[in-house]
Amino acid sequence: EIVMTQSPATLSVSPGERATLSCRASQSVSANLAWYQQKPGQAPRLLMYGAASRATGVPDRFSGSGSGTQFTLTISSLQPEDSAVYFCQQYNDWPPLTFGGGTKVEIK
Amino acid sequence: EVQLLESGGGLVQPGGSLRLSCVASGFTFSTYAMSWVRQAPGRGPEWVSGISGNIVSTYYADSVKGRFTISRDNSKNTLYLQMNSLRADDTAVYYCAKPDWGYAFDMWGQGTMVTVSS
C-alpha cells in the first residue's frame, strides 16, 4: 500500500499571501496524484488531477506540481474562502487508492 | 446536473448490517466505475471499495474485505454497499464517488453517516 504523507498539518497564512502544501508518497506514483479541498460539513471537492491539471471551475490561483514521490499544491494569493482542509490522493497503484491525512489551511 | 445521492446510513450495533444506496443522475452511469469512500470524524478519507461500470470487476480495501459487498444496478442508476459484521471502527461518513481523469474523484455525494455503537 502506498502511504501518502502531508505537511504541514496546519498552515496559517494571511490573505493575499502564498500557501504551499506538500504531499509525499512512499513510492513513486508518477503524476497520478489528485488534490481535494474540503470545507466543514461538505464532501471533498476535486481541485487538481494528474498532479498539475486543474479540475473544472477551479480558480487559477490554485496550481499543482511534482511527480514521482514529491508534490506541491500552491495557492498563489490566499482568499478567505480558501480556508479548508486539503487532501492528496494517489491513483497510480491500487487497490487500495490512498489519501493523505490532510493539511488545514487557516486564514491568519 | 450531475448528482449523487446516498441513503441508508444510521445507528447499528456491533456485528450488525446496513445497506447503503447511491442514486446517480446527470451522467451515463453505466459507463463509469464507481467507488465508496469513507471518512471518520477528524480523519482523512479512506477508500473502501470500487466497481467497474460493466460490473465485471470489484475491489476492496483490506479493512472491509469479506465483510462489505459493492454492487450496482445500471438500470436504476444505483450503487450499493452491503455492510455486514460492522465494527466500531467502521463508524464514518460514507460517500459514493465518481472517478474520472484516471481515478481522481470528480464527483461526490453529500454522504451518509454510519455509526456503529452499542
Short mmCIF file of C-alpha atoms in Angstrom, two decimals, chain A:
data_model
loop_
_atom_site.label_atom_id
_atom_site.label_comp_id
_atom_site.label_asym_id
_atom_site.label_seq_id
_atom_site.Cartn_x
_atom_site.Cartn_y
_atom_site.Cartn_z
CA GLU A 1 0.00 0.00 0.00
CA ILE A 2 1.29 3.45 -0.92
CA VAL A 3 1.33 5.77 2.09
CA MET A 4 0.67 9.45 1.45
CA THR A 5 2.13 11.93 3.96
CA GLN A 6 1.11 15.58 4.00
CA SER A 7 2.83 18.52 5.64
CA PRO A 8 2.40 20.70 7.49
CA ALA A 9 -0.63 19.57 9.46
CA THR A 10 -1.78 23.17 9.81
CA LEU A 11 -0.82 26.23 7.81
CA SER A 12 -1.72 29.76 8.86
CA VAL A 13 -1.45 32.31 6.06
CA SER A 14 -2.51 35.93 5.69
CA PRO A 15 -4.97 36.90 2.94
CA GLY A 16 -3.16 37.61 -0.29
CA GLU A 17 -0.12 35.60 0.72
CA ARG A 18 1.09 32.36 -0.87
CA ALA A 19 0.29 28.99 0.68
CA THR A 20 2.44 25.95 -0.14
CA LEU A 21 1.23 22.48 0.80
CA SER A 22 3.31 19.31 0.45
CA CYS A 23 2.44 15.70 -0.20
CA ARG A 24 4.91 12.84 -0.23
CA ALA A 25 4.31 9.30 -1.49
CA SER A 26 6.06 6.28 -0.01
CA GLN A 27 6.88 5.13 -3.55
CA SER A 28 6.60 6.67 -6.97
CA VAL A 29 3.08 7.46 -8.16
CA SER A 30 4.26 9.09 -11.39
CA ALA A 31 1.89 12.04 -11.92
CA ASN A 32 -1.20 10.13 -10.81
CA LEU A 33 -1.94 12.45 -7.94
CA ALA A 34 -5.05 14.42 -7.08
CA TRP A 35 -5.72 17.24 -4.63
CA TYR A 36 -9.02 17.93 -2.88
CA GLN A 37 -10.43 20.76 -0.83
CA GLN A 38 -12.87 20.01 1.97
CA LYS A 39 -14.83 22.56 3.99
CA PRO A 40 -16.65 21.67 7.23
CA GLY A 41 -19.76 19.59 6.67
CA GLN A 42 -19.09 19.20 2.95
CA ALA A 43 -17.77 16.45 0.73
CA PRO A 44 -14.29 16.80 -0.72
CA ARG A 45 -14.04 18.80 -3.94
CA LEU A 46 -11.57 17.86 -6.65
CA LEU A 47 -9.05 20.64 -7.29
CA MET A 48 -6.25 19.03 -9.28
CA TYR A 49 -5.65 15.79 -11.13
CA GLY A 50 -2.62 14.48 -12.94
CA ALA A 51 -0.62 16.44 -10.35
CA ALA A 52 -0.87 19.69 -12.31
CA SER A 53 -4.22 19.87 -14.15
CA ARG A 54 -6.97 22.00 -12.63
CA ALA A 55 -10.43 20.49 -12.40
CA THR A 56 -13.40 22.29 -13.92
CA GLY A 57 -14.18 25.60 -12.26
CA VAL A 58 -11.09 25.73 -10.05
CA PRO A 59 -9.60 29.24 -9.85
CA ASP A 60 -6.18 29.69 -11.42
CA ARG A 61 -4.68 30.79 -8.10
CA PHE A 62 -4.50 27.03 -7.40
CA SER A 63 -1.62 25.19 -9.03
CA GLY A 64 -0.03 21.79 -8.59
CA SER A 65 3.41 20.45 -9.33
CA GLY A 66 5.60 17.44 -8.80
CA SER A 67 5.99 13.85 -9.94
CA GLY A 68 7.28 10.63 -8.52
CA THR A 69 7.15 10.98 -4.75
CA GLN A 70 7.06 14.73 -4.05
CA PHE A 71 4.13 17.00 -4.83
CA THR A 72 3.10 20.56 -4.05
CA LEU A 73 -0.18 22.42 -4.09
CA THR A 74 0.24 26.18 -4.22
CA ILE A 75 -2.39 28.80 -3.58
CA SER A 76 -0.81 31.90 -5.04
CA SER A 77 -2.90 34.54 -3.29
CA LEU A 78 -4.94 33.15 -0.42
CA GLN A 79 -8.57 34.20 -0.25
CA PRO A 80 -10.82 33.88 2.84
CA GLU A 81 -12.89 31.22 1.08
CA ASP A 82 -9.78 29.04 0.74
CA SER A 83 -9.89 28.21 4.45
CA ALA A 84 -10.35 24.41 4.37
CA VAL A 85 -8.60 21.08 4.72
CA TYR A 86 -6.68 19.88 1.68
CA PHE A 87 -6.03 16.21 0.89
CA CYS A 88 -3.86 14.49 -1.68
CA GLN A 89 -4.69 11.10 -3.18
CA GLN A 90 -2.69 8.71 -5.35
CA TYR A 91 -4.26 6.60 -8.06
CA ASN A 92 -1.16 5.13 -9.65
CA ASP A 93 -1.08 1.78 -7.87
CA TRP A 94 -4.28 0.38 -6.47
CA PRO A 95 -6.16 -1.14 -4.80
CA PRO A 96 -6.09 0.50 -2.46
CA LEU A 97 -6.46 4.10 -3.53
CA THR A 98 -4.88 6.10 -0.72
CA PHE A 99 -5.26 9.58 0.69
CA GLY A 100 -3.03 11.75 2.82
CA GLY A 101 -4.01 12.88 6.29
CA GLY A 102 -4.65 16.45 5.21
CA THR A 103 -3.36 19.98 5.71
CA LYS A 104 -5.63 22.51 7.37
CA VAL A 105 -5.25 25.98 5.90
CA GLU A 106 -6.23 28.78 8.24
CA ILE A 107 -6.55 32.45 7.46
CA LYS A 108 -4.28 34.48 9.71
#
